[in-house]
Amino acid sequence: MADGFTVDFHELHELAQALGEVASSAGPYVRDAMQTTAIDIRDDWRAAASGMRGLGAYPGSIGYDFTGFQGFGATVLTCEIGPDKGRKQGAFGAIVEYGAPNFAPRHYGDQALDAHTEQYDELIILALEKAEQALTFGGIVRSVIAGRNTIL
């Protein structure tokens, strides 16, 4: 008879379920993290682009568009930051950022994005922690209401 062993996957399944619940409740917190970072990037980009001779209105064309979709079991959040071609001097965005034969590239957007990458990472981690805390608190409240007091 061969020696054998058994593996209990119960805790692993509980962890997978908890991670799925955190992910499904994290949307509002992740949205806040994305919008906060987008506003900071936009503001830094505008500040860096201000004062260019002949392009005084260009910084005012820099903005952000935030869109979110929730459905089919998934949430998709996107944020687009940069000059709006529909605003005054916004069409010059590609030239200002990436240059032209007689205009050196400025890379203001790239610099602003790089400056806020760590901030974004930290805010996303904080968002997931908040979602986990809210889920844990909500789970405790649901247990108490259902008469399954798991605190004591």
C-alpha atoms as one frame of an Amber mdcrd trajectory, in Angstrom:
protein
   0.000   0.000   0.000   1.437   3.372  -1.018   1.774   6.216   1.407  -0.487
   9.071   0.459  -1.589  12.444   1.591  -4.673  14.556   1.311  -4.965  18.217
   0.524  -7.702  20.414   1.895  -8.490  23.164  -0.624 -11.243  24.664   1.525
  -9.214  27.724   2.595  -7.955  28.291  -0.933 -11.515  28.316  -2.249 -12.540
  30.766   0.494  -9.636  33.051  -0.436 -10.579  32.946  -4.125 -14.181  33.789
  -3.268 -13.114  36.680  -1.010 -10.826  38.102  -3.694 -13.665  37.958  -6.189
 -15.943  39.804  -3.766 -13.319  42.502  -3.174 -12.867  42.962  -6.911 -16.609
  43.259  -7.457 -16.994  45.908  -4.729 -13.877  47.936  -5.580 -15.349  49.943
  -8.491 -16.208  53.189  -6.672 -12.858  53.238  -4.876 -10.880  52.556  -8.053
 -12.904  55.238  -9.839 -11.896  57.784  -7.186  -8.237  56.773  -7.498  -8.339
  57.126 -11.283 -10.094  60.494 -11.216  -7.777  61.909  -8.548  -4.721  60.898
 -10.566  -6.250  62.177 -13.829  -6.928  65.583 -12.289  -3.377  65.793 -10.933
  -1.879  64.794 -14.296  -4.098  67.284 -16.119  -3.133  70.096 -13.747   0.607
  69.350 -13.980   0.378  69.093 -17.766  -1.428  72.440 -17.939   1.128  74.088
 -15.652   4.066  72.786 -17.692   2.460  73.851 -20.987   1.581  77.363 -19.847
   3.655  80.298 -20.990   4.487  79.023 -24.481   4.720  81.922 -26.895   1.941
  81.836 -29.467   0.096  79.001 -27.707  -1.488  80.798 -24.777  -4.787  78.915
 -25.091  -3.201  75.469 -25.429  -3.085  74.663 -21.677  -6.823  75.328 -21.449
  -7.446  72.632 -24.038  -5.949  69.947 -21.784  -8.580  67.977 -19.942  -9.683
  64.445 -19.205 -12.595  62.210 -20.131 -13.622  59.488 -17.734 -15.909  56.682
 -18.831 -17.150  53.665 -16.981 -19.127  50.640 -18.045 -20.554  47.992 -15.802
 -22.266  44.965 -17.179 -21.926  41.346 -18.146 -20.098  40.633 -14.888 -17.324
  43.163 -15.464 -16.547  46.808 -14.870 -14.414  48.745 -17.340 -13.063  52.158
 -16.344 -11.079  54.290 -18.786  -9.593  57.724 -18.519  -8.209  59.723 -21.416
  -6.065  62.739 -20.541  -4.779  65.301 -23.016  -5.610  68.178 -25.325  -9.119
  68.292 -26.746  -8.956  69.004 -30.475 -12.351  70.679 -30.257 -11.030  73.386
 -27.934  -8.979  76.411 -28.892  -5.423  75.370 -29.859  -6.101  71.782 -28.786
  -5.288  70.584 -32.293  -1.662  71.550 -31.656  -1.347  68.800 -29.033   0.565
  66.303 -31.182   2.972  68.988 -32.375   3.620  70.323 -28.872   4.089  66.864
 -27.401   5.981  65.082 -30.173   7.445  67.920 -32.218   7.557  68.976 -35.829
  10.412  69.782 -38.234  10.812  73.283 -36.735   9.430  72.654 -33.247  11.192
  70.531 -30.631   9.033  68.006 -28.752   8.070  69.076 -25.246   6.710  65.793
 -23.786   4.737  67.634 -21.094   2.111  64.892 -20.973   4.675  62.111 -20.665
   6.412  63.966 -17.846   3.153  64.543 -15.969   2.195  60.880 -16.387   5.593
  59.685 -15.165   5.394  62.023 -12.173   2.112  60.470 -11.045   2.686  56.770
 -11.742   3.661  55.973  -8.146   0.758  58.028  -6.810  -1.641  56.039  -8.994
  -0.209  52.730  -7.810  -0.553  53.819  -4.173  -4.126  55.029  -4.689  -5.121
  51.751  -6.367  -3.688  49.768  -3.451  -5.536  52.032  -1.021  -8.737  51.639
  -3.069  -8.539  47.851  -2.870  -7.851  48.033   0.872 -10.920  50.255   1.324
 -13.021  47.828  -0.711 -11.802  44.957   1.435 -12.561  46.886   4.643 -16.023
  47.821   3.425 -16.681  44.231   2.415 -15.425  42.923   5.769 -17.526  45.436
   7.674 -20.520  44.663   5.479 -19.973  40.944   5.990 -19.900  41.418   9.768
 -23.075  43.505   9.664 -24.830  40.886   7.503 -23.726  38.122   9.891 -25.002
  39.995  12.950 -28.332  40.743  11.249 -28.683  37.088  10.240 -27.934  36.008
  13.824 -24.523  34.546  12.978 -22.366  36.776  15.144 -18.848  35.870  14.015
 -17.203  38.646  16.033 -17.515  36.964  19.431
